[in-house]
mmCIF file of C-alpha atoms in Angstrom:
data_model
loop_
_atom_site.group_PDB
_atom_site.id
_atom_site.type_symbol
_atom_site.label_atom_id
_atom_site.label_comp_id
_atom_site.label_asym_id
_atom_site.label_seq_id
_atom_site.Cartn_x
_atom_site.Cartn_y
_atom_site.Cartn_z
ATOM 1 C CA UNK Q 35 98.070 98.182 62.477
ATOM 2 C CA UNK Q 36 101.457 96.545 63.892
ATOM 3 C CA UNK Q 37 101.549 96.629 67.800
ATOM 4 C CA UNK Q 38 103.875 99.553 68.870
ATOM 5 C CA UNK Q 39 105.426 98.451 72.041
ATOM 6 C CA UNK Q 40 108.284 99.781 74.271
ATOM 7 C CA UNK Q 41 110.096 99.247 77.615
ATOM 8 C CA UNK Q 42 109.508 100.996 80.683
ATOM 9 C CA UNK Q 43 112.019 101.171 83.968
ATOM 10 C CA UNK Q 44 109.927 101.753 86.958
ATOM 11 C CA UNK Q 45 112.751 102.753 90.098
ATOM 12 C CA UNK Q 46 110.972 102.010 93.677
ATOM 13 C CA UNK Q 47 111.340 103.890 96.457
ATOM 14 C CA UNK Q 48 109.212 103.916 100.115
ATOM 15 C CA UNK Q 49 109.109 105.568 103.001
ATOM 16 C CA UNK Q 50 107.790 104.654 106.528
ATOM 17 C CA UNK Q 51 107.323 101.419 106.075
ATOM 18 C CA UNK Q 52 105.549 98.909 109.123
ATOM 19 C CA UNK Q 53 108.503 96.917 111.029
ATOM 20 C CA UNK Q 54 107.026 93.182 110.926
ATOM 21 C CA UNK Q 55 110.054 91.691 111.948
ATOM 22 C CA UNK Q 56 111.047 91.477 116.232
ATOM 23 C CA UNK Q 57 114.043 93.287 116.730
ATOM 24 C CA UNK Q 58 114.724 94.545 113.901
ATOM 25 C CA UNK Q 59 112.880 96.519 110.660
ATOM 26 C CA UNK Q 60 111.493 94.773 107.684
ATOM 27 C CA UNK Q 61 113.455 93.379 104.984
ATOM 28 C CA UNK Q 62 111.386 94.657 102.055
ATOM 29 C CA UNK Q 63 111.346 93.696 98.383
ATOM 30 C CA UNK Q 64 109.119 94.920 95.851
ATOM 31 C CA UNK Q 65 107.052 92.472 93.142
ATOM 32 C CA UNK Q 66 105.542 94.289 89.609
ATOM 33 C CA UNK Q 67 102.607 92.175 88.627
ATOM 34 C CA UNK Q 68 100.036 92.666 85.486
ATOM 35 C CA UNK Q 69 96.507 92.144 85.069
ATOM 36 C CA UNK Q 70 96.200 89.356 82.829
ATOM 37 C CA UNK Q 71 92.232 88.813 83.263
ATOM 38 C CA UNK Q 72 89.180 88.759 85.491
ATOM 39 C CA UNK Q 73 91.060 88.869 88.842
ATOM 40 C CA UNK Q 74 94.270 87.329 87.672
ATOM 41 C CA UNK Q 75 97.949 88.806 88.300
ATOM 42 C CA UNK Q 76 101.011 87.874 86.181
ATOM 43 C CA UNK Q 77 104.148 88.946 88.126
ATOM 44 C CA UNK Q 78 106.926 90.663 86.179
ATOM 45 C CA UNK Q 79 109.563 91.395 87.869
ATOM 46 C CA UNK Q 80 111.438 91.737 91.632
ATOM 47 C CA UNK Q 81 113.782 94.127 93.000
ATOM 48 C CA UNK Q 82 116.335 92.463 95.339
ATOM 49 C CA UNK Q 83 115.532 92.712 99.180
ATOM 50 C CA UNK Q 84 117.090 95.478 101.278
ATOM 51 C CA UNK Q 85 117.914 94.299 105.063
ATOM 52 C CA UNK Q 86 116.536 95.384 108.330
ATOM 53 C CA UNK Q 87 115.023 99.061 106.431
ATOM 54 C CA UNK Q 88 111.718 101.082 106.695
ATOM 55 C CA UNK Q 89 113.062 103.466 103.963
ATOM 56 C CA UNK Q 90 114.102 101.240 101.221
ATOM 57 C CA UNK Q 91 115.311 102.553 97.738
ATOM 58 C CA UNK Q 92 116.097 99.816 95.140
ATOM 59 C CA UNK Q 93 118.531 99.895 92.883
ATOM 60 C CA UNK Q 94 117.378 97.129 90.683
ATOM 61 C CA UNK Q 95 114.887 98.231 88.096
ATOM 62 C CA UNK Q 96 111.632 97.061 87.568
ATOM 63 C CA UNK Q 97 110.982 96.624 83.427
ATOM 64 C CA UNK Q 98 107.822 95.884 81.060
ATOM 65 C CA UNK Q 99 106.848 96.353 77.680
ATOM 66 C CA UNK Q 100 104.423 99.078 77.155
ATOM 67 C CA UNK Q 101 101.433 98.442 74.261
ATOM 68 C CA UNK Q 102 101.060 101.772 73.020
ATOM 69 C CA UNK Q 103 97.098 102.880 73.304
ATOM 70 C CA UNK Q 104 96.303 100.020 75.408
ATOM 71 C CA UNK Q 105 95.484 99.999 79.116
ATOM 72 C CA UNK Q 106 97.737 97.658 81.653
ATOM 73 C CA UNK Q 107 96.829 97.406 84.907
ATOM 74 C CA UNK Q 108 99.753 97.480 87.177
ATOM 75 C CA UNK Q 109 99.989 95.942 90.721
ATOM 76 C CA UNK Q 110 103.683 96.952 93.022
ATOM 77 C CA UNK Q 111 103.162 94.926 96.136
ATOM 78 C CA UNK Q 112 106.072 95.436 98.533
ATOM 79 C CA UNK Q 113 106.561 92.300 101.569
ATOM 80 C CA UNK Q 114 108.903 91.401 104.299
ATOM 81 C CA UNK Q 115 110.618 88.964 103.279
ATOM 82 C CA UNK Q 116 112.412 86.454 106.262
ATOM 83 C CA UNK Q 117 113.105 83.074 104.125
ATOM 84 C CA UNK Q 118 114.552 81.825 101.209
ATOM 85 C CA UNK Q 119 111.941 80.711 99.344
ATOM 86 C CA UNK Q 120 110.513 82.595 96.313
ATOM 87 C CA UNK Q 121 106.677 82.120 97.133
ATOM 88 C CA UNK Q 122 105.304 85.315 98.519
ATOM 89 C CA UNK Q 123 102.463 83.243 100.743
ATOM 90 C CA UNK Q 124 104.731 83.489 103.836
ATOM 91 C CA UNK Q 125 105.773 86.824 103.651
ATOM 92 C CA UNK Q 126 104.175 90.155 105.518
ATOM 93 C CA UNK Q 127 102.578 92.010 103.146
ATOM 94 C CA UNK Q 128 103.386 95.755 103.895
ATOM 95 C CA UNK Q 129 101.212 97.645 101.443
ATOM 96 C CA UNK Q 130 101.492 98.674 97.550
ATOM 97 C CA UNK Q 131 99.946 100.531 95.027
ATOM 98 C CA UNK Q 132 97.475 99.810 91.921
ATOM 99 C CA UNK Q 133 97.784 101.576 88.868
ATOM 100 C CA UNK Q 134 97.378 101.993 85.130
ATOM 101 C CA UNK Q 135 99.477 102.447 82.529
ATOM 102 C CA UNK Q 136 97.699 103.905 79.475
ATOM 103 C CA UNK Q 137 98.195 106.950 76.740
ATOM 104 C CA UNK Q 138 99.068 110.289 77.804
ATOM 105 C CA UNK Q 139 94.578 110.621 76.927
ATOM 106 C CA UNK Q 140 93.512 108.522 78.703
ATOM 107 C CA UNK Q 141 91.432 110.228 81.196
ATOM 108 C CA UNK Q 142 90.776 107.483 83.740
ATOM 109 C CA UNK Q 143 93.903 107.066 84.990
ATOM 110 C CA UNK Q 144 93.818 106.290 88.555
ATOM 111 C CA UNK Q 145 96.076 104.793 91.234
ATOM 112 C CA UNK Q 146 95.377 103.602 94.763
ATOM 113 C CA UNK Q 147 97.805 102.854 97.665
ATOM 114 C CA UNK Q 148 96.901 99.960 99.763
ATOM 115 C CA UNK Q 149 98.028 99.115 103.478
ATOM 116 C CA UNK Q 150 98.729 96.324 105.269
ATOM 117 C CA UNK Q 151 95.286 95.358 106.191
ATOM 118 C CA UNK Q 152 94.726 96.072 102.583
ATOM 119 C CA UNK Q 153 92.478 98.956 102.805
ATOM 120 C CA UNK Q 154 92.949 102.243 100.712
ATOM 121 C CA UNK Q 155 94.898 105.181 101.990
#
């Protein structure tokens, strides 16, 4: 059987987010990444960074193929970003969510929201 695949949008939006920065709120962006093995993350997309917010809503879209009756595992990581650079190492981490993308069956769908010091909430 052929591989039925189509595109999802995922919009972000949080709320409440931790101020990292000194003077000012965070400047948060938002990074998709997929499970690609034991304990390994492909990243898919970015939104663009919002400025000095704790409530950010981006506009920019993030979008991945979906494998119809196959189960993705979905990280959306959201950091403070203060520099230039594209590596995510010296950014604040401010918290993000796990999922799974699967059939409209699948029974074990599950998500779970992470914080800052990376523990469940």
């Amino acid at each position: 059987m052929a591989d039925c695949v189509s595109k999802v949008e995922l919009t972000v939006s949080c709320s409440n987010l931790l101020d990292k920065d000194v003077g000012s709120k965070s400047d948060p962006l938002c990074v998709l990444l997929q499970s690609s093995g034991a304990d390994k993350w492909m990243e898919l997309g970015r939104t663009e960074r919002l400025k000095n917010t704790s409530d950010p809503s981006f506009s920019q879209r993030l979008r991945l193929d979906y494998h119809f009756e196959t189960v993705q595992n979905l990280k959306l990581g959201v950091y403070d970003i203060d520099n230039s650079t594209s590596d995510l190492g010296d950014d604040d981490y401010l918290g993000g969510v796990e999922s799974r993308l699967a059939s409209g069956g699948d029974q074990g769908q599950q998500s779970h929201c992470f914080g800052a010091g990376g523990q469940k909430t």
